[in-house]
């Protein structure tokens, strides 16, 4: 593994690392000191060890992919369920340096929002990397669309607005998601939407022209290799809204060239069942010029959002904001409120106000007090969606209060979309225990075993390193076949393109 400092490519030493999180490895004390200021912004101590978890018996695999698999695990003491992503270091390192992966992991750990999937901790041994993630009991939005084909606008509204709120949080953090799609939107047992998979995410302050994501959701500027901004996520919101209304994206193409032609023509059919307000919102979001697409705050003011919104705050109510101090609710449009603080007026989203602030009504009674776990309940009809209650919840003692849950034992959406980079076959290995069989994490003392482990950990040399590493795909993709050569051509279309650029 290379030194964690981006400007250094020397081999890292295991003993020169961060004393708090033990994630970055450096070649020298000088590199560690140089990188300390950047690393301190995302450094978090470890919360768990591999011994703290046991693989769930009834549902072991939640998904599979190129880098490994996603397992359902249970914490031994609290019996709480988590999703554990496994990455094979040897395979991931063929695509990007591991230090880039570790930087993205550290970044994800800092994201704390009700509509963002939580990354609690990262663990590793000599062969694999383990991510301890929040578990979403009802699966993905893709599974819901696949079961119901089309969703009613009343069902779509809480889903869409929650995605907007979570996306706004990312944009406020100067982060672009760049791969927003139903497969990357999870639903927990309380119908709260969770944005996940930040593998293609990038910092908004940096210029990006990377060709990445899923073809059905790629924006025109991405297809044409133009500069990307937050507006690539706004385009994806329009595609997402269309797909929830119709059961399929507006543009279906086999390759980027055909997609560019279809997007340039701007022709897509909207069903007669779609309201005029929803039609206008789709047209507003799917504008070819990125500068013409509205920001999140303006989307939440549109007529379609107003049509189903029920204002929880009233003009004249007092607001105590942790940063801006005391203010008064002035007016509201849709889910956006104008708050008059001492210095100026600021527009804030309703969910963020309730989550972050103390709200006092005109009688002096506290209505909301930093409700960090605020939930926007969706009106999903489990009966119509043919949802079934998983027997796992009864065996593990989870109370679902009689609510039906979508079956979580889903495969990754390998066959759901063309050109998504997840269409290759996968080889799953049985893995009952998370803890390595040997007690000592160091290499065994037997010379024969040492040679076998070394051969299994040899990494291919790279003559060229891609510069735009921020497009790391965290979503699991199919692992290579056991008999395949290490230097063979990757089966993913995106990896093939990357392989050619290296050669």
Tab-separated table of C-alpha atoms in Angstrom:
chain	number	residue	atom	x	y	z
A	1	UNK	CA	0.000	0.000	0.000
A	2	UNK	CA	1.210	3.483	-0.854
A	3	UNK	CA	1.785	6.265	1.655
A	4	UNK	CA	-1.523	7.961	2.557
A	5	UNK	CA	-0.184	11.390	1.588
A	6	UNK	CA	-1.586	12.116	-1.871
A	7	UNK	CA	1.668	13.603	-3.166
A	8	UNK	CA	3.725	10.617	-2.025
A	9	UNK	CA	3.900	7.218	-3.733
A	10	UNK	CA	6.428	5.487	-1.479
A	11	UNK	CA	5.446	2.212	0.224
A	12	UNK	CA	3.737	2.765	3.575
A	13	UNK	CA	4.919	1.352	6.882
A	14	UNK	CA	2.271	-0.317	9.042
A	15	UNK	CA	3.664	1.131	12.283
A	16	UNK	CA	3.537	4.750	11.050
A	17	UNK	CA	-0.162	5.516	11.318
A	18	UNK	CA	-2.750	7.670	13.066
A	19	UNK	CA	-2.834	6.976	16.807
A	20	UNK	CA	-6.616	7.524	16.962
A	21	UNK	CA	-8.251	5.702	14.029
A	22	UNK	CA	-5.301	3.620	12.706
A	23	UNK	CA	-6.621	4.042	9.141
A	24	UNK	CA	-3.925	5.982	7.240
A	25	UNK	CA	-0.479	4.470	6.788
A	26	UNK	CA	2.565	6.588	5.971
A	27	UNK	CA	6.111	5.997	4.784
A	28	UNK	CA	7.641	8.446	7.247
A	29	UNK	CA	6.878	10.687	10.197
A	30	UNK	CA	7.300	13.658	7.886
A	31	UNK	CA	4.441	12.532	5.638
A	32	UNK	CA	2.225	11.834	8.648
A	33	UNK	CA	2.814	15.339	10.024
A	34	UNK	CA	2.167	16.904	6.614
A	35	UNK	CA	-1.159	15.050	6.255
A	36	UNK	CA	-2.295	15.576	9.859
A	37	UNK	CA	-4.267	18.785	9.181
A	38	UNK	CA	-6.317	17.179	6.386
A	39	UNK	CA	-6.794	13.867	8.200
A	40	UNK	CA	-7.935	15.505	11.454
A	41	UNK	CA	-11.123	16.758	9.743
A	42	UNK	CA	-12.397	13.188	9.292
A	43	UNK	CA	-10.521	11.212	11.951
A	44	UNK	CA	-12.784	9.095	14.164
A	45	UNK	CA	-11.800	6.409	16.714
A	46	UNK	CA	-12.943	2.835	16.150
A	47	UNK	CA	-16.185	1.781	17.822
A	48	UNK	CA	-16.204	-1.950	17.152
A	49	UNK	CA	-14.081	-5.015	16.439
A	50	UNK	CA	-14.879	-8.008	14.244
A	51	UNK	CA	-15.497	-10.086	17.368
A	52	UNK	CA	-18.486	-7.852	18.211
A	53	UNK	CA	-20.557	-9.205	15.296
A	54	UNK	CA	-22.099	-12.477	14.167
A	55	UNK	CA	-23.466	-13.199	10.705
A	56	UNK	CA	-27.280	-13.458	10.762
A	57	UNK	CA	-28.386	-17.059	10.303
A	58	UNK	CA	-31.546	-16.652	8.215
A	59	UNK	CA	-30.410	-13.817	5.927
A	60	UNK	CA	-26.667	-13.857	5.371
A	61	UNK	CA	-26.175	-12.012	2.083
A	62	UNK	CA	-27.934	-8.711	1.327
A	63	UNK	CA	-26.091	-8.094	-1.925
A	64	UNK	CA	-23.099	-9.113	-4.001
A	65	UNK	CA	-20.747	-7.271	-6.283
A	66	UNK	CA	-17.290	-6.903	-7.802
A	67	UNK	CA	-15.415	-5.986	-4.648
A	68	UNK	CA	-17.138	-8.517	-2.393
A	69	UNK	CA	-20.521	-8.792	-0.723
A	70	UNK	CA	-22.876	-7.168	1.768
A	71	UNK	CA	-23.749	-9.269	4.798
A	72	UNK	CA	-26.436	-8.866	7.436
A	73	UNK	CA	-24.721	-9.046	10.819
A	74	UNK	CA	-25.906	-8.775	14.399
A	75	UNK	CA	-24.099	-7.157	17.301
A	76	UNK	CA	-23.570	-9.767	19.971
A	77	UNK	CA	-24.540	-7.731	23.040
A	78	UNK	CA	-27.369	-5.474	21.817
A	79	UNK	CA	-28.686	-7.807	19.056
A	80	UNK	CA	-28.886	-4.773	16.787
A	81	UNK	CA	-28.647	-5.458	13.046
A	82	UNK	CA	-26.069	-3.859	10.784
A	83	UNK	CA	-25.121	-4.169	7.126
A	84	UNK	CA	-21.473	-5.101	6.630
A	85	UNK	CA	-19.772	-4.421	3.291
A	86	UNK	CA	-16.707	-6.483	2.504
A	87	UNK	CA	-14.004	-5.344	0.086
A	88	UNK	CA	-11.111	-7.451	-1.130
A	89	UNK	CA	-7.968	-5.343	-0.960
A	90	UNK	CA	-6.182	-7.199	-3.740
A	91	UNK	CA	-8.999	-6.592	-6.202
A	92	UNK	CA	-9.808	-3.005	-5.206
A	93	UNK	CA	-6.141	-2.007	-5.455
A	94	UNK	CA	-6.192	-2.925	-9.159
A	95	UNK	CA	-8.673	-0.110	-9.746
A	96	UNK	CA	-7.468	2.655	-7.432
A	97	UNK	CA	-4.926	3.060	-4.626
A	98	UNK	CA	-6.308	1.915	-1.280
A	99	UNK	CA	-5.468	5.285	0.239
A	100	UNK	CA	-8.171	6.867	-1.914
A	101	UNK	CA	-10.685	4.312	-0.656
A	102	UNK	CA	-9.716	5.036	2.933
A	103	UNK	CA	-10.128	8.779	2.376
A	104	UNK	CA	-13.652	8.218	1.058
A	105	UNK	CA	-14.425	5.996	4.050
A	106	UNK	CA	-13.259	8.713	6.434
A	107	UNK	CA	-15.385	11.256	4.573
A	108	UNK	CA	-18.514	9.070	4.780
A	109	UNK	CA	-18.051	8.695	8.535
A	110	UNK	CA	-18.524	12.431	8.995
A	111	UNK	CA	-21.985	12.427	7.324
A	112	UNK	CA	-24.727	12.405	9.969
A	113	UNK	CA	-28.249	13.071	8.705
A	114	UNK	CA	-31.582	11.204	8.982
A	115	UNK	CA	-31.716	10.781	5.194
A	116	UNK	CA	-28.106	9.609	4.755
A	117	UNK	CA	-27.139	5.991	5.437
A	118	UNK	CA	-24.799	5.982	8.415
A	119	UNK	CA	-21.288	4.537	8.272
A	120	UNK	CA	-20.489	3.660	11.863
A	121	UNK	CA	-17.049	2.153	11.586
A	122	UNK	CA	-14.404	0.613	9.334
A	123	UNK	CA	-12.410	-2.491	10.185
A	124	UNK	CA	-9.772	-4.387	8.272
A	125	UNK	CA	-7.400	-7.329	8.256
A	126	UNK	CA	-4.666	-8.213	5.794
A	127	UNK	CA	-7.084	-9.429	3.129
A	128	UNK	CA	-10.363	-7.502	3.476
A	129	UNK	CA	-11.898	-4.189	4.481
A	130	UNK	CA	-15.154	-4.220	6.454
A	131	UNK	CA	-17.641	-1.323	6.582
A	132	UNK	CA	-20.208	-1.323	9.403
A	133	UNK	CA	-23.272	0.422	7.958
A	134	UNK	CA	-26.771	1.266	9.094
A	135	UNK	CA	-29.252	-1.452	8.116
A	136	UNK	CA	-32.350	-0.454	6.140
A	137	UNK	CA	-34.971	-3.118	6.832
A	138	UNK	CA	-37.270	-2.528	3.851
A	139	UNK	CA	-34.672	-2.756	1.124
A	140	UNK	CA	-34.300	-0.238	-1.691
A	141	UNK	CA	-36.634	2.054	-3.590
A	142	UNK	CA	-35.853	-0.036	-6.656
A	143	UNK	CA	-37.508	-3.047	-5.002
A	144	UNK	CA	-40.586	-0.980	-4.195
A	145	UNK	CA	-40.885	0.247	-7.795
A	146	UNK	CA	-40.350	-3.278	-9.078
A	147	UNK	CA	-43.218	-4.556	-6.901
A	148	UNK	CA	-45.697	-1.754	-7.597
A	149	UNK	CA	-44.503	-0.690	-11.098
A	150	UNK	CA	-46.019	2.774	-10.648
A	151	UNK	CA	-46.412	4.834	-7.497
A	152	UNK	CA	-49.207	7.299	-6.820
A	153	UNK	CA	-48.179	10.929	-6.457
A	154	UNK	CA	-49.216	10.915	-2.791
A	155	UNK	CA	-46.841	8.006	-2.237
A	156	UNK	CA	-44.058	9.656	-4.222
A	157	UNK	CA	-44.257	12.996	-2.420
A	158	UNK	CA	-42.725	11.974	0.962
A	159	UNK	CA	-40.111	9.858	-0.802
A	160	UNK	CA	-39.089	12.606	-3.216
A	161	UNK	CA	-38.993	15.357	-0.601
A	162	UNK	CA	-36.871	13.268	1.761
A	163	UNK	CA	-34.389	12.626	-1.049
A	164	UNK	CA	-34.264	16.376	-1.687
A	165	UNK	CA	-33.592	17.066	1.999
A	166	UNK	CA	-30.762	14.508	2.135
A	167	UNK	CA	-29.314	15.746	-1.139
A	168	UNK	CA	-29.411	19.327	0.123
A	169	UNK	CA	-27.368	18.229	3.147
A	170	UNK	CA	-24.718	16.770	0.817
A	171	UNK	CA	-24.654	19.902	-1.320
A	172	UNK	CA	-24.270	22.063	1.785
A	173	UNK	CA	-21.237	19.912	2.588
A	174	UNK	CA	-19.906	20.635	-0.937
A	175	UNK	CA	-20.434	17.025	-2.012
A	176	UNK	CA	-21.875	15.740	-5.288
A	177	UNK	CA	-23.421	12.278	-5.160
A	178	UNK	CA	-23.293	11.625	-8.953
A	179	UNK	CA	-25.007	8.224	-8.828
A	180	UNK	CA	-28.497	8.936	-7.521
A	181	UNK	CA	-30.902	6.144	-8.540
A	182	UNK	CA	-33.523	3.876	-6.899
A	183	UNK	CA	-30.924	1.189	-6.145
A	184	UNK	CA	-28.999	3.693	-3.998
A	185	UNK	CA	-32.033	4.812	-1.998
A	186	UNK	CA	-32.844	2.572	0.952
A	187	UNK	CA	-35.940	2.479	3.177
A	188	UNK	CA	-35.854	1.678	6.882
A	189	UNK	CA	-38.678	0.179	8.950
A	190	UNK	CA	-40.104	3.673	9.632
A	191	UNK	CA	-40.300	4.522	5.906
A	192	UNK	CA	-37.407	6.970	6.153
A	193	UNK	CA	-35.411	7.260	2.919
A	194	UNK	CA	-31.647	6.784	3.216
A	195	UNK	CA	-29.238	7.891	0.484
A	196	UNK	CA	-26.357	5.418	0.205
A	197	UNK	CA	-23.386	4.475	-1.970
A	198	UNK	CA	-21.035	7.452	-2.113
A	199	UNK	CA	-18.530	5.719	-4.360
A	200	UNK	CA	-18.914	8.221	-7.194
A	201	UNK	CA	-19.241	11.242	-4.897
A	202	UNK	CA	-16.953	14.225	-5.439
A	203	UNK	CA	-16.256	17.503	-3.735
A	204	UNK	CA	-18.165	20.354	-5.328
A	205	UNK	CA	-15.297	22.810	-4.959
A	206	UNK	CA	-13.233	20.826	-7.489
A	207	UNK	CA	-13.799	20.631	-11.225
A	208	UNK	CA	-14.871	17.188	-12.439
A	209	UNK	CA	-15.361	15.700	-15.900
A	210	UNK	CA	-15.391	12.017	-14.913
A	211	UNK	CA	-17.647	9.698	-16.895
A	212	UNK	CA	-19.330	7.763	-14.092
A	213	UNK	CA	-22.632	6.606	-12.646
A	214	UNK	CA	-25.501	4.739	-14.316
A	215	UNK	CA	-26.306	5.474	-17.965
A	216	UNK	CA	-30.062	5.932	-17.442
A	217	UNK	CA	-29.377	8.703	-14.916
A	218	UNK	CA	-26.372	10.437	-16.491
A	219	UNK	CA	-26.762	14.150	-17.104
A	220	UNK	CA	-26.019	15.734	-20.516
A	221	UNK	CA	-22.853	17.414	-19.240
A	222	UNK	CA	-21.538	14.070	-17.997
A	223	UNK	CA	-22.327	12.363	-21.302
A	224	UNK	CA	-20.499	15.137	-23.165
A	225	UNK	CA	-17.499	15.175	-20.776
A	226	UNK	CA	-18.201	18.731	-19.690
A	227	UNK	CA	-17.584	20.273	-16.290
A	228	UNK	CA	-19.876	18.886	-13.603
A	229	UNK	CA	-21.543	20.676	-10.721
A	230	UNK	CA	-24.343	20.040	-8.219
A	231	UNK	CA	-26.747	20.164	-11.152
A	232	UNK	CA	-25.877	16.566	-12.137
A	233	UNK	CA	-27.804	15.485	-9.033
A	234	UNK	CA	-30.726	17.735	-9.986
A	235	UNK	CA	-30.955	15.978	-13.370
A	236	UNK	CA	-30.975	12.623	-11.568
A	237	UNK	CA	-33.861	13.878	-9.405
A	238	UNK	CA	-35.893	14.494	-12.556
A	239	UNK	CA	-35.152	11.006	-13.901
A	240	UNK	CA	-36.025	9.550	-10.506
A	241	UNK	CA	-39.359	11.375	-10.305
A	242	UNK	CA	-40.241	10.194	-13.823
A	243	UNK	CA	-39.351	6.583	-13.011
A	244	UNK	CA	-41.455	6.553	-9.839
A	245	UNK	CA	-44.429	7.825	-11.853
A	246	UNK	CA	-44.003	5.482	-14.834
A	247	UNK	CA	-41.971	2.504	-13.603
A	248	UNK	CA	-39.183	3.146	-16.119
A	249	UNK	CA	-36.718	6.007	-16.869
A	250	UNK	CA	-37.620	8.463	-19.663
A	251	UNK	CA	-34.539	7.599	-21.739
A	252	UNK	CA	-33.417	4.019	-22.348
A	253	UNK	CA	-30.294	3.616	-24.466
A	254	UNK	CA	-27.712	0.868	-25.009
A	255	UNK	CA	-24.689	3.165	-25.148
A	256	UNK	CA	-23.697	6.769	-24.324
A	257	UNK	CA	-23.914	7.890	-27.975
A	258	UNK	CA	-27.567	6.866	-28.278
A	259	UNK	CA	-28.285	8.419	-24.887
A	260	UNK	CA	-26.744	11.743	-25.967
A	261	UNK	CA	-28.906	11.747	-29.094
A	262	UNK	CA	-32.099	11.021	-27.129
A	263	UNK	CA	-31.326	13.658	-24.499
A	264	UNK	CA	-30.514	16.258	-27.195
A	265	UNK	CA	-33.892	15.579	-28.836
A	266	UNK	CA	-35.561	15.976	-25.450
A	267	UNK	CA	-38.430	13.646	-26.303
A	268	UNK	CA	-40.074	11.559	-23.637
A	269	UNK	CA	-43.664	10.543	-23.079
A	270	UNK	CA	-45.549	11.476	-19.919
A	271	UNK	CA	-48.541	9.351	-19.004
A	272	UNK	CA	-52.063	10.755	-18.838
A	273	UNK	CA	-52.218	9.832	-15.144
A	274	UNK	CA	-49.539	12.418	-14.271
A	275	UNK	CA	-50.802	15.764	-12.938
A	276	UNK	CA	-49.894	19.077	-14.573
A	277	UNK	CA	-47.835	20.132	-11.545
A	278	UNK	CA	-45.767	16.936	-11.749
A	279	UNK	CA	-45.303	17.416	-15.507
A	280	UNK	CA	-43.996	20.944	-14.933
A	281	UNK	CA	-41.584	19.759	-12.251
A	282	UNK	CA	-40.173	17.019	-14.495
A	283	UNK	CA	-39.656	19.511	-17.319
A	284	UNK	CA	-37.990	21.904	-14.895
A	285	UNK	CA	-35.530	19.286	-13.658
A	286	UNK	CA	-34.730	17.695	-17.043
A	287	UNK	CA	-33.345	20.799	-18.750
A	288	UNK	CA	-30.295	20.197	-20.891
A	289	UNK	CA	-28.622	23.400	-19.717
A	290	UNK	CA	-27.424	22.705	-16.146
A	291	UNK	CA	-27.628	26.383	-15.209
A	292	UNK	CA	-31.372	26.326	-15.925
A	293	UNK	CA	-32.037	23.563	-13.396
A	294	UNK	CA	-33.185	24.852	-10.022
A	295	UNK	CA	-31.360	24.268	-6.725
A	296	UNK	CA	-32.917	22.056	-4.057
A	297	UNK	CA	-34.349	24.989	-2.124
A	298	UNK	CA	-36.346	26.100	-5.197
A	299	UNK	CA	-37.542	22.554	-5.955
A	300	UNK	CA	-39.143	22.405	-2.509
A	301	UNK	CA	-41.098	25.595	-3.362
A	302	UNK	CA	-42.688	24.265	-6.558
A	303	UNK	CA	-46.429	23.848	-7.039
A	304	UNK	CA	-46.200	20.056	-6.896
A	305	UNK	CA	-44.490	20.154	-3.498
A	306	UNK	CA	-47.009	22.720	-2.247
A	307	UNK	CA	-49.860	20.520	-3.419
A	308	UNK	CA	-49.224	17.861	-0.754
A	309	UNK	CA	-47.363	19.814	1.939
A	310	UNK	CA	-48.824	20.446	5.366
A	311	UNK	CA	-46.939	23.257	7.082
A	312	UNK	CA	-45.886	22.226	10.578
A	313	UNK	CA	-44.719	25.718	11.526
A	314	UNK	CA	-46.793	28.905	11.525
A	315	UNK	CA	-45.842	32.571	11.004
A	316	UNK	CA	-44.941	34.271	14.260
A	317	UNK	CA	-43.447	31.186	15.917
A	318	UNK	CA	-40.047	31.603	17.533
A	319	UNK	CA	-36.979	29.684	16.351
A	320	UNK	CA	-33.760	29.061	18.281
A	321	UNK	CA	-31.084	28.139	15.773
A	322	UNK	CA	-27.715	26.723	16.981
A	323	UNK	CA	-25.751	29.050	14.649
A	324	UNK	CA	-27.973	32.042	13.850
A	325	UNK	CA	-29.526	32.488	17.263
A	326	UNK	CA	-33.156	33.481	17.847
A	327	UNK	CA	-35.485	34.271	14.980
A	328	UNK	CA	-39.135	34.406	13.927
A	329	UNK	CA	-40.992	32.464	11.256
A	330	UNK	CA	-41.878	35.042	8.612
A	331	UNK	CA	-43.515	33.040	5.813
A	332	UNK	CA	-43.447	29.655	4.089
A	333	UNK	CA	-43.660	28.337	0.533
A	334	UNK	CA	-43.963	24.587	0.184
A	335	UNK	CA	-41.390	23.105	2.563
A	336	UNK	CA	-39.204	26.224	2.715
A	337	UNK	CA	-39.533	28.773	5.523
A	338	UNK	CA	-38.186	32.304	5.683
A	339	UNK	CA	-36.818	32.949	9.174
A	340	UNK	CA	-36.106	36.525	10.308
A	341	UNK	CA	-32.985	36.583	12.441
A	342	UNK	CA	-31.388	39.657	13.921
A	343	UNK	CA	-29.004	40.218	11.040
A	344	UNK	CA	-30.943	39.000	8.006
A	345	UNK	CA	-33.632	36.685	6.646
A	346	UNK	CA	-32.611	33.086	5.883
A	347	UNK	CA	-34.500	30.367	3.979
A	348	UNK	CA	-34.476	26.975	5.713
A	349	UNK	CA	-36.102	23.638	4.916
A	350	UNK	CA	-38.825	22.452	7.280
A	351	UNK	CA	-37.121	19.139	8.105
A	352	UNK	CA	-33.848	20.892	8.951
A	353	UNK	CA	-35.630	23.433	11.141
A	354	UNK	CA	-37.327	20.738	13.209
A	355	UNK	CA	-34.158	18.626	13.328
A	356	UNK	CA	-31.759	21.390	14.371
A	357	UNK	CA	-33.798	24.068	16.154
A	358	UNK	CA	-36.053	24.614	19.121
A	359	UNK	CA	-39.476	25.780	17.893
A	360	UNK	CA	-41.785	27.752	20.213
A	361	UNK	CA	-45.372	28.641	19.312
A	362	UNK	CA	-47.175	31.909	20.083
A	363	UNK	CA	-48.299	30.656	23.511
A	364	UNK	CA	-44.710	29.998	24.571
A	365	UNK	CA	-44.996	26.211	24.391
A	366	UNK	CA	-42.097	24.244	22.889
A	367	UNK	CA	-43.431	22.431	19.837
A	368	UNK	CA	-40.155	20.914	18.583
A	369	UNK	CA	-36.845	20.704	20.369
A	370	UNK	CA	-34.028	19.531	18.093
A	371	UNK	CA	-35.862	16.405	16.952
A	372	UNK	CA	-32.772	14.729	15.492
A	373	UNK	CA	-34.706	11.606	14.571
A	374	UNK	CA	-37.517	13.382	12.720
A	375	UNK	CA	-39.299	11.023	10.369
A	376	UNK	CA	-41.432	11.868	7.368
A	377	UNK	CA	-43.855	8.993	7.190
A	378	UNK	CA	-44.685	7.795	3.701
A	379	UNK	CA	-48.130	6.525	2.871
A	380	UNK	CA	-47.005	3.262	1.332
A	381	UNK	CA	-49.705	0.623	1.183
A	382	UNK	CA	-48.068	-2.694	2.134
A	383	UNK	CA	-51.095	-4.657	0.946
A	384	UNK	CA	-50.945	-3.210	-2.542
A	385	UNK	CA	-47.199	-3.648	-2.722
A	386	UNK	CA	-47.462	-7.362	-1.787
A	387	UNK	CA	-44.976	-6.799	1.030
A	388	UNK	CA	-44.279	-9.648	3.399
A	389	UNK	CA	-43.091	-9.642	6.959
A	390	UNK	CA	-39.697	-11.299	7.227
A	391	UNK	CA	-39.545	-14.201	9.735
A	392	UNK	CA	-36.112	-12.914	10.725
A	393	UNK	CA	-37.665	-10.114	12.787
A	394	UNK	CA	-39.628	-12.567	14.948
A	395	UNK	CA	-36.587	-14.763	15.548
A	396	UNK	CA	-34.398	-11.796	16.460
A	397	UNK	CA	-37.051	-10.185	18.638
A	398	UNK	CA	-37.629	-7.109	16.459
A	399	UNK	CA	-40.996	-5.450	16.904
A	400	UNK	CA	-42.317	-4.135	13.603
A	401	UNK	CA	-45.626	-3.085	15.197
A	402	UNK	CA	-47.547	-5.122	12.685
A	403	UNK	CA	-46.026	-3.294	9.720
A	404	UNK	CA	-45.134	-5.250	6.640
A	405	UNK	CA	-41.551	-5.075	5.476
A	406	UNK	CA	-40.233	-5.553	1.985
A	407	UNK	CA	-38.068	-8.622	1.776
A	408	UNK	CA	-34.494	-7.461	2.432
A	409	UNK	CA	-32.777	-10.480	0.929
A	410	UNK	CA	-32.216	-8.799	-2.418
A	411	UNK	CA	-29.368	-9.093	-4.798
A	412	UNK	CA	-27.555	-6.011	-5.975
A	413	UNK	CA	-29.266	-4.546	-9.010
A	414	UNK	CA	-26.881	-6.227	-11.429
A	415	UNK	CA	-29.541	-6.969	-13.997
A	416	UNK	CA	-31.745	-3.968	-13.341
A	417	UNK	CA	-30.035	-1.559	-15.725
A	418	UNK	CA	-27.822	-1.797	-18.761
A	419	UNK	CA	-24.318	-0.349	-18.675
A	420	UNK	CA	-24.385	0.075	-14.930
A	421	UNK	CA	-21.095	-1.740	-14.466
A	422	UNK	CA	-22.658	-4.429	-12.276
A	423	UNK	CA	-23.584	-7.093	-14.818
A	424	UNK	CA	-20.825	-9.638	-14.343
A	425	UNK	CA	-21.260	-13.008	-12.639
A	426	UNK	CA	-20.122	-13.285	-9.053
A	427	UNK	CA	-18.468	-16.021	-7.061
A	428	UNK	CA	-19.638	-16.127	-3.453
A	429	UNK	CA	-17.539	-17.768	-0.803
A	430	UNK	CA	-19.105	-19.173	2.380
A	431	UNK	CA	-18.214	-17.007	5.337
A	432	UNK	CA	-19.708	-18.010	8.653
A	433	UNK	CA	-17.293	-16.153	10.894
A	434	UNK	CA	-16.182	-12.541	10.625
A	435	UNK	CA	-13.096	-13.055	12.760
A	436	UNK	CA	-9.970	-14.450	11.052
A	437	UNK	CA	-9.268	-18.032	12.055
A	438	UNK	CA	-5.821	-17.210	13.376
A	439	UNK	CA	-5.627	-15.360	16.688
A	440	UNK	CA	-2.488	-13.392	15.901
A	441	UNK	CA	-3.184	-10.734	13.208
A	442	UNK	CA	0.429	-10.930	12.085
A	443	UNK	CA	1.642	-13.425	9.492
A	444	UNK	CA	2.040	-17.014	10.758
A	445	UNK	CA	5.548	-18.118	11.696
A	446	UNK	CA	5.469	-21.218	9.486
A	447	UNK	CA	7.674	-20.493	6.420
A	448	UNK	CA	5.390	-22.499	4.137
A	449	UNK	CA	2.270	-20.627	5.218
A	450	UNK	CA	4.091	-17.295	4.983
A	451	UNK	CA	4.928	-17.928	1.327
A	452	UNK	CA	1.320	-18.922	0.560
A	453	UNK	CA	-0.064	-15.763	2.181
A	454	UNK	CA	2.471	-13.585	0.396
A	455	UNK	CA	1.562	-15.076	-2.992
A	456	UNK	CA	-2.146	-14.494	-2.291
A	457	UNK	CA	-1.474	-10.845	-1.469
A	458	UNK	CA	0.705	-9.926	-4.436
A	459	UNK	CA	-0.694	-6.880	-6.173
A	460	UNK	CA	-0.267	-6.104	-9.871
A	461	UNK	CA	1.975	-3.199	-10.746
A	462	UNK	CA	0.432	-0.110	-12.310
A	463	UNK	CA	2.252	1.955	-14.906
A	464	UNK	CA	-0.390	4.672	-14.841
A	465	UNK	CA	-2.532	6.035	-12.052
A	466	UNK	CA	-5.796	7.811	-12.848
A	467	UNK	CA	-5.823	11.341	-11.494
A	468	UNK	CA	-9.545	11.753	-10.849
A	469	UNK	CA	-9.728	9.185	-8.033
A	470	UNK	CA	-12.710	10.820	-6.343
A	471	UNK	CA	-14.989	8.689	-8.493
A	472	UNK	CA	-14.458	5.547	-6.426
A	473	UNK	CA	-17.435	3.217	-6.772
A	474	UNK	CA	-18.319	1.977	-3.258
A	475	UNK	CA	-21.205	-0.155	-4.524
A	476	UNK	CA	-20.352	-3.862	-4.464
A	477	UNK	CA	-19.643	-5.318	-7.886
A	478	UNK	CA	-18.902	-8.900	-8.996
A	479	UNK	CA	-15.669	-10.487	-7.768
A	480	UNK	CA	-13.303	-11.977	-10.348
A	481	UNK	CA	-13.624	-15.669	-11.162
A	482	UNK	CA	-11.125	-17.762	-9.219
A	483	UNK	CA	-9.383	-19.081	-12.337
A	484	UNK	CA	-9.203	-15.676	-14.027
A	485	UNK	CA	-5.788	-14.144	-14.586
A	486	UNK	CA	-4.859	-11.175	-12.439
A	487	UNK	CA	-4.115	-9.000	-15.412
A	488	UNK	CA	-7.231	-9.988	-17.354
A	489	UNK	CA	-9.775	-7.609	-18.806
A	490	UNK	CA	-12.393	-6.491	-16.239
A	491	UNK	CA	-15.953	-7.457	-17.123
A	492	UNK	CA	-17.394	-4.100	-16.101
A	493	UNK	CA	-17.739	-1.719	-19.040
A	494	UNK	CA	-16.379	1.137	-16.962
A	495	UNK	CA	-13.392	-0.937	-15.777
A	496	UNK	CA	-12.664	-1.974	-19.372
A	497	UNK	CA	-12.459	1.697	-20.320
A	498	UNK	CA	-10.177	2.339	-17.350
A	499	UNK	CA	-8.013	-0.692	-18.272
A	500	UNK	CA	-7.568	0.591	-21.818
A	501	UNK	CA	-6.494	4.007	-20.560
A	502	UNK	CA	-3.813	2.331	-18.405
A	503	UNK	CA	-2.481	0.333	-21.359
